[in-house]
Amino acid sequence: MKHRIIQIIILALTLLVFNACGGESSEQQTEDSNQTNEQGLTEFELEHGIGPVTEVVELGELDPELAAQGKEVYEAKCTACHKPTERYIGPASNDILDRRSPAYIMNMIMNPDEMTKKHPEGIKMMQEYMSPMPYQNVTIEQARAIVEYFRTLEDENQS
């Protein structure tokens, strides 16, 4: 009888150890898949950034007039830190639409503080460039115009 109790205790301990190991593994997987949730970001925010732009921005045909307005705003408010074709204090602007969605760019322009503190890509950029992007008091219309200007820079790259 005593021998039987020892066997049951050993079996129970073995099951406990296996369960604990298995539980940790699935717990770890759950943590990995919920990492985004822990950041408090939605799928949209992960792809398109955090800010006032909450819908996908469709670009359509290039609007030269809007691009010209965007160039004007870009030159007045962005060129202290950004250059169209080279890394400066911030990244080059000419291929940004290859790396980011229009909504992401607009959110970064309009909400740089939160983007560099909460968005994983914004945090990476902050670590790489070591300089926070200041808010330049750009309206949503001006941010959209800057994106249109960036489209013209992409066209220059392809010519």
PDB file of C-alpha atoms in Angstrom:
ATOM      1  CA  MET A   1       0.000   0.000   0.000  1.00  0.00           C
ATOM      2  CA  LYS A   2       2.807   2.391   0.924  1.00  0.00           C
ATOM      3  CA  HIS A   3       4.529   1.556  -2.356  1.00  0.00           C
ATOM      4  CA  ARG A   4       1.307   2.371  -4.255  1.00  0.00           C
ATOM      5  CA  ILE A   5       1.001   5.804  -2.586  1.00  0.00           C
ATOM      6  CA  ILE A   6       4.585   6.625  -3.559  1.00  0.00           C
ATOM      7  CA  GLN A   7       3.821   5.635  -7.173  1.00  0.00           C
ATOM      8  CA  ILE A   8       0.755   7.892  -7.203  1.00  0.00           C
ATOM      9  CA  ILE A   9       2.762  10.799  -5.760  1.00  0.00           C
ATOM     10  CA  ILE A  10       5.524  10.313  -8.358  1.00  0.00           C
ATOM     11  CA  LEU A  11       2.917  10.134 -11.141  1.00  0.00           C
ATOM     12  CA  ALA A  12       1.210  13.289  -9.855  1.00  0.00           C
ATOM     13  CA  LEU A  13       4.539  15.155  -9.661  1.00  0.00           C
ATOM     14  CA  THR A  14       5.463  14.004 -13.164  1.00  0.00           C
ATOM     15  CA  LEU A  15       2.130  15.232 -14.548  1.00  0.00           C
ATOM     16  CA  LEU A  16       2.569  18.498 -12.675  1.00  0.00           C
ATOM     17  CA  VAL A  17       6.039  19.024 -14.170  1.00  0.00           C
ATOM     18  CA  PHE A  18       4.896  18.212 -17.730  1.00  0.00           C
ATOM     19  CA  ASN A  19       1.838  20.395 -17.368  1.00  0.00           C
ATOM     20  CA  ALA A  20       3.913  23.252 -16.028  1.00  0.00           C
ATOM     21  CA  CYS A  21       6.361  22.953 -18.941  1.00  0.00           C
ATOM     22  CA  GLY A  22       3.568  22.733 -21.496  1.00  0.00           C
ATOM     23  CA  GLY A  23       1.704  25.588 -19.839  1.00  0.00           C
ATOM     24  CA  GLU A  24       4.714  27.843 -19.993  1.00  0.00           C
ATOM     25  CA  SER A  25       5.132  27.168 -23.676  1.00  0.00           C
ATOM     26  CA  SER A  26       1.539  28.006 -24.570  1.00  0.00           C
ATOM     27  CA  GLU A  27       1.667  30.932 -22.176  1.00  0.00           C
ATOM     28  CA  GLN A  28       4.737  32.197 -23.998  1.00  0.00           C
ATOM     29  CA  GLN A  29       2.978  31.796 -27.351  1.00  0.00           C
ATOM     30  CA  THR A  30      -0.006  33.747 -26.041  1.00  0.00           C
ATOM     31  CA  GLU A  31       2.322  36.495 -24.827  1.00  0.00           C
ATOM     32  CA  ASP A  32       3.976  36.665 -28.256  1.00  0.00           C
ATOM     33  CA  SER A  33       0.686  36.909 -30.122  1.00  0.00           C
ATOM     34  CA  ASN A  34      -0.703  39.464 -27.670  1.00  0.00           C
ATOM     35  CA  GLN A  35       2.349  41.692 -27.780  1.00  0.00           C
ATOM     36  CA  THR A  36       0.499  43.994 -30.134  1.00  0.00           C
ATOM     37  CA  ASN A  37      -2.433  44.121 -27.752  1.00  0.00           C
ATOM     38  CA  GLU A  38      -0.128  45.007 -24.885  1.00  0.00           C
ATOM     39  CA  GLN A  39       0.979  48.020 -26.921  1.00  0.00           C
ATOM     40  CA  GLY A  40      -2.653  48.937 -27.222  1.00  0.00           C
ATOM     41  CA  LEU A  41      -2.501  49.264 -31.008  1.00  0.00           C
ATOM     42  CA  THR A  42      -5.068  48.030 -33.467  1.00  0.00           C
ATOM     43  CA  GLU A  43      -4.136  46.288 -36.711  1.00  0.00           C
ATOM     44  CA  PHE A  44      -4.868  49.544 -38.532  1.00  0.00           C
ATOM     45  CA  GLU A  45      -2.563  51.507 -36.225  1.00  0.00           C
ATOM     46  CA  LEU A  46       0.227  48.992 -36.701  1.00  0.00           C
ATOM     47  CA  GLU A  47       0.071  49.402 -40.470  1.00  0.00           C
ATOM     48  CA  HIS A  48      -0.967  53.040 -40.764  1.00  0.00           C
ATOM     49  CA  GLY A  49       0.233  54.683 -37.576  1.00  0.00           C
ATOM     50  CA  ILE A  50      -1.365  56.404 -34.635  1.00  0.00           C
ATOM     51  CA  GLY A  51      -3.051  59.740 -35.161  1.00  0.00           C
ATOM     52  CA  PRO A  52      -5.914  61.615 -36.722  1.00  0.00           C
ATOM     53  CA  VAL A  53      -5.855  59.602 -39.963  1.00  0.00           C
ATOM     54  CA  THR A  54      -7.974  56.576 -39.161  1.00  0.00           C
ATOM     55  CA  GLU A  55      -8.811  55.328 -42.643  1.00  0.00           C
ATOM     56  CA  VAL A  56      -6.695  54.070 -45.525  1.00  0.00           C
ATOM     57  CA  VAL A  57      -5.706  56.941 -47.820  1.00  0.00           C
ATOM     58  CA  GLU A  58      -6.234  56.071 -51.481  1.00  0.00           C
ATOM     59  CA  LEU A  59      -3.896  58.063 -53.697  1.00  0.00           C
ATOM     60  CA  GLY A  60      -5.460  57.812 -57.149  1.00  0.00           C
ATOM     61  CA  GLU A  61      -3.959  59.820 -59.998  1.00  0.00           C
ATOM     62  CA  LEU A  62      -1.142  62.190 -59.162  1.00  0.00           C
ATOM     63  CA  ASP A  63      -2.492  65.684 -58.502  1.00  0.00           C
ATOM     64  CA  PRO A  64       0.247  68.144 -59.604  1.00  0.00           C
ATOM     65  CA  GLU A  65      -1.432  71.113 -57.921  1.00  0.00           C
ATOM     66  CA  LEU A  66      -1.699  69.285 -54.597  1.00  0.00           C
ATOM     67  CA  ALA A  67       1.910  68.105 -54.978  1.00  0.00           C
ATOM     68  CA  ALA A  68       3.042  71.696 -55.511  1.00  0.00           C
ATOM     69  CA  GLN A  69       1.235  72.710 -52.306  1.00  0.00           C
ATOM     70  CA  GLY A  70       2.897  69.795 -50.536  1.00  0.00           C
ATOM     71  CA  LYS A  71       6.324  70.836 -51.792  1.00  0.00           C
ATOM     72  CA  GLU A  72       5.743  74.324 -50.433  1.00  0.00           C
ATOM     73  CA  VAL A  73       4.750  72.993 -46.993  1.00  0.00           C
ATOM     74  CA  TYR A  74       7.592  70.455 -47.015  1.00  0.00           C
ATOM     75  CA  GLU A  75      10.166  73.116 -47.819  1.00  0.00           C
ATOM     76  CA  ALA A  76       8.802  75.451 -45.147  1.00  0.00           C
ATOM     77  CA  LYS A  77       8.381  72.918 -42.339  1.00  0.00           C
ATOM     78  CA  CYS A  78      10.360  69.738 -43.019  1.00  0.00           C
ATOM     79  CA  THR A  79      13.667  70.531 -44.707  1.00  0.00           C
ATOM     80  CA  ALA A  80      15.384  71.547 -41.483  1.00  0.00           C
ATOM     81  CA  CYS A  81      15.521  67.801 -40.708  1.00  0.00           C
ATOM     82  CA  HIS A  82      14.698  65.989 -43.956  1.00  0.00           C
ATOM     83  CA  LYS A  83      16.251  66.030 -47.404  1.00  0.00           C
ATOM     84  CA  PRO A  84      14.479  64.515 -50.382  1.00  0.00           C
ATOM     85  CA  THR A  85      17.291  62.207 -51.456  1.00  0.00           C
ATOM     86  CA  GLU A  86      19.600  61.760 -48.473  1.00  0.00           C
ATOM     87  CA  ARG A  87      19.569  60.947 -44.809  1.00  0.00           C
ATOM     88  CA  TYR A  88      19.908  64.061 -42.719  1.00  0.00           C
ATOM     89  CA  ILE A  89      18.638  64.483 -39.180  1.00  0.00           C
ATOM     90  CA  GLY A  90      15.699  62.351 -40.298  1.00  0.00           C
ATOM     91  CA  PRO A  91      15.320  59.826 -43.112  1.00  0.00           C
ATOM     92  CA  ALA A  92      15.294  60.729 -46.812  1.00  0.00           C
ATOM     93  CA  SER A  93      11.841  61.387 -48.182  1.00  0.00           C
ATOM     94  CA  ASN A  94      12.125  60.146 -51.758  1.00  0.00           C
ATOM     95  CA  ASP A  95      11.325  56.486 -51.162  1.00  0.00           C
ATOM     96  CA  ILE A  96       9.166  56.813 -48.093  1.00  0.00           C
ATOM     97  CA  LEU A  97       6.049  55.595 -49.923  1.00  0.00           C
ATOM     98  CA  ASP A  98       7.889  52.333 -50.591  1.00  0.00           C
ATOM     99  CA  ARG A  99       8.308  51.879 -46.835  1.00  0.00           C
ATOM    100  CA  ARG A 100       5.162  53.440 -45.356  1.00  0.00           C
ATOM    101  CA  SER A 101       1.512  53.851 -46.232  1.00  0.00           C
ATOM    102  CA  PRO A 102       0.186  57.361 -46.972  1.00  0.00           C
ATOM    103  CA  ALA A 103      -1.873  57.229 -43.748  1.00  0.00           C
ATOM    104  CA  TYR A 104       1.235  56.246 -41.747  1.00  0.00           C
ATOM    105  CA  ILE A 105       3.175  59.204 -43.170  1.00  0.00           C
ATOM    106  CA  MET A 106       0.325  61.591 -42.417  1.00  0.00           C
ATOM    107  CA  ASN A 107       0.005  60.274 -38.867  1.00  0.00           C
ATOM    108  CA  MET A 108       3.762  60.606 -38.362  1.00  0.00           C
ATOM    109  CA  ILE A 109       3.646  64.202 -39.593  1.00  0.00           C
ATOM    110  CA  MET A 110       0.647  65.084 -37.433  1.00  0.00           C
ATOM    111  CA  ASN A 111       1.348  63.006 -34.329  1.00  0.00           C
ATOM    112  CA  PRO A 112       5.106  62.481 -34.085  1.00  0.00           C
ATOM    113  CA  ASP A 113       5.289  62.439 -30.298  1.00  0.00           C
ATOM    114  CA  GLU A 114       2.881  59.538 -29.818  1.00  0.00           C
ATOM    115  CA  MET A 115       4.231  57.730 -32.886  1.00  0.00           C
ATOM    116  CA  THR A 116       7.796  57.739 -31.537  1.00  0.00           C
ATOM    117  CA  LYS A 117       6.654  56.650 -28.092  1.00  0.00           C
ATOM    118  CA  LYS A 118       4.040  53.987 -28.886  1.00  0.00           C
ATOM    119  CA  HIS A 119       4.362  52.708 -32.464  1.00  0.00           C
ATOM    120  CA  PRO A 120       7.009  49.979 -32.936  1.00  0.00           C
ATOM    121  CA  GLU A 121       8.313  51.537 -36.177  1.00  0.00           C
ATOM    122  CA  GLY A 122       8.292  55.007 -34.640  1.00  0.00           C
ATOM    123  CA  ILE A 123      10.263  53.700 -31.668  1.00  0.00           C
ATOM    124  CA  LYS A 124      12.795  52.101 -34.046  1.00  0.00           C
ATOM    125  CA  MET A 125      13.146  55.379 -35.945  1.00  0.00           C
ATOM    126  CA  MET A 126      13.682  57.250 -32.687  1.00  0.00           C
ATOM    127  CA  GLN A 127      16.420  54.786 -31.751  1.00  0.00           C
ATOM    128  CA  GLU A 128      18.043  55.085 -35.178  1.00  0.00           C
ATOM    129  CA  TYR A 129      17.891  58.852 -35.638  1.00  0.00           C
ATOM    130  CA  MET A 130      18.170  59.817 -31.968  1.00  0.00           C
ATOM    131  CA  SER A 131      16.213  63.013 -32.517  1.00  0.00           C
ATOM    132  CA  PRO A 132      12.490  63.435 -31.879  1.00  0.00           C
ATOM    133  CA  MET A 133      10.437  64.751 -34.779  1.00  0.00           C
ATOM    134  CA  PRO A 134       8.657  67.897 -33.632  1.00  0.00           C
ATOM    135  CA  TYR A 135       5.045  68.624 -34.435  1.00  0.00           C
ATOM    136  CA  GLN A 136       5.037  71.345 -37.094  1.00  0.00           C
ATOM    137  CA  ASN A 137       1.405  72.408 -36.769  1.00  0.00           C
ATOM    138  CA  VAL A 138       0.549  70.808 -40.096  1.00  0.00           C
ATOM    139  CA  THR A 139      -3.121  70.329 -40.957  1.00  0.00           C
ATOM    140  CA  ILE A 140      -4.469  67.064 -42.305  1.00  0.00           C
ATOM    141  CA  GLU A 141      -4.853  68.712 -45.738  1.00  0.00           C
ATOM    142  CA  GLN A 142      -1.228  69.859 -45.658  1.00  0.00           C
ATOM    143  CA  ALA A 143      -0.066  66.387 -44.581  1.00  0.00           C
ATOM    144  CA  ARG A 144      -1.964  64.879 -47.515  1.00  0.00           C
ATOM    145  CA  ALA A 145      -0.336  67.467 -49.832  1.00  0.00           C
ATOM    146  CA  ILE A 146       3.113  66.479 -48.522  1.00  0.00           C
ATOM    147  CA  VAL A 147       2.332  62.847 -49.344  1.00  0.00           C
ATOM    148  CA  GLU A 148       1.390  63.955 -52.866  1.00  0.00           C
ATOM    149  CA  TYR A 149       4.729  65.773 -53.123  1.00  0.00           C
ATOM    150  CA  PHE A 150       6.511  62.584 -52.018  1.00  0.00           C
ATOM    151  CA  ARG A 151       4.874  60.849 -54.989  1.00  0.00           C
ATOM    152  CA  THR A 152       6.658  63.258 -57.319  1.00  0.00           C
ATOM    153  CA  LEU A 153       9.968  62.397 -55.634  1.00  0.00           C
ATOM    154  CA  GLU A 154       9.296  58.729 -56.351  1.00  0.00           C
ATOM    155  CA  ASP A 155       8.659  59.569 -59.997  1.00  0.00           C
ATOM    156  CA  GLU A 156      12.013  61.412 -60.114  1.00  0.00           C
ATOM    157  CA  ASN A 157      13.709  58.275 -58.760  1.00  0.00           C
ATOM    158  CA  GLN A 158      12.229  56.140 -61.510  1.00  0.00           C
ATOM    159  CA  SER A 159      13.267  58.480 -64.363  1.00  0.00           C
TER     160      SER A 159
END
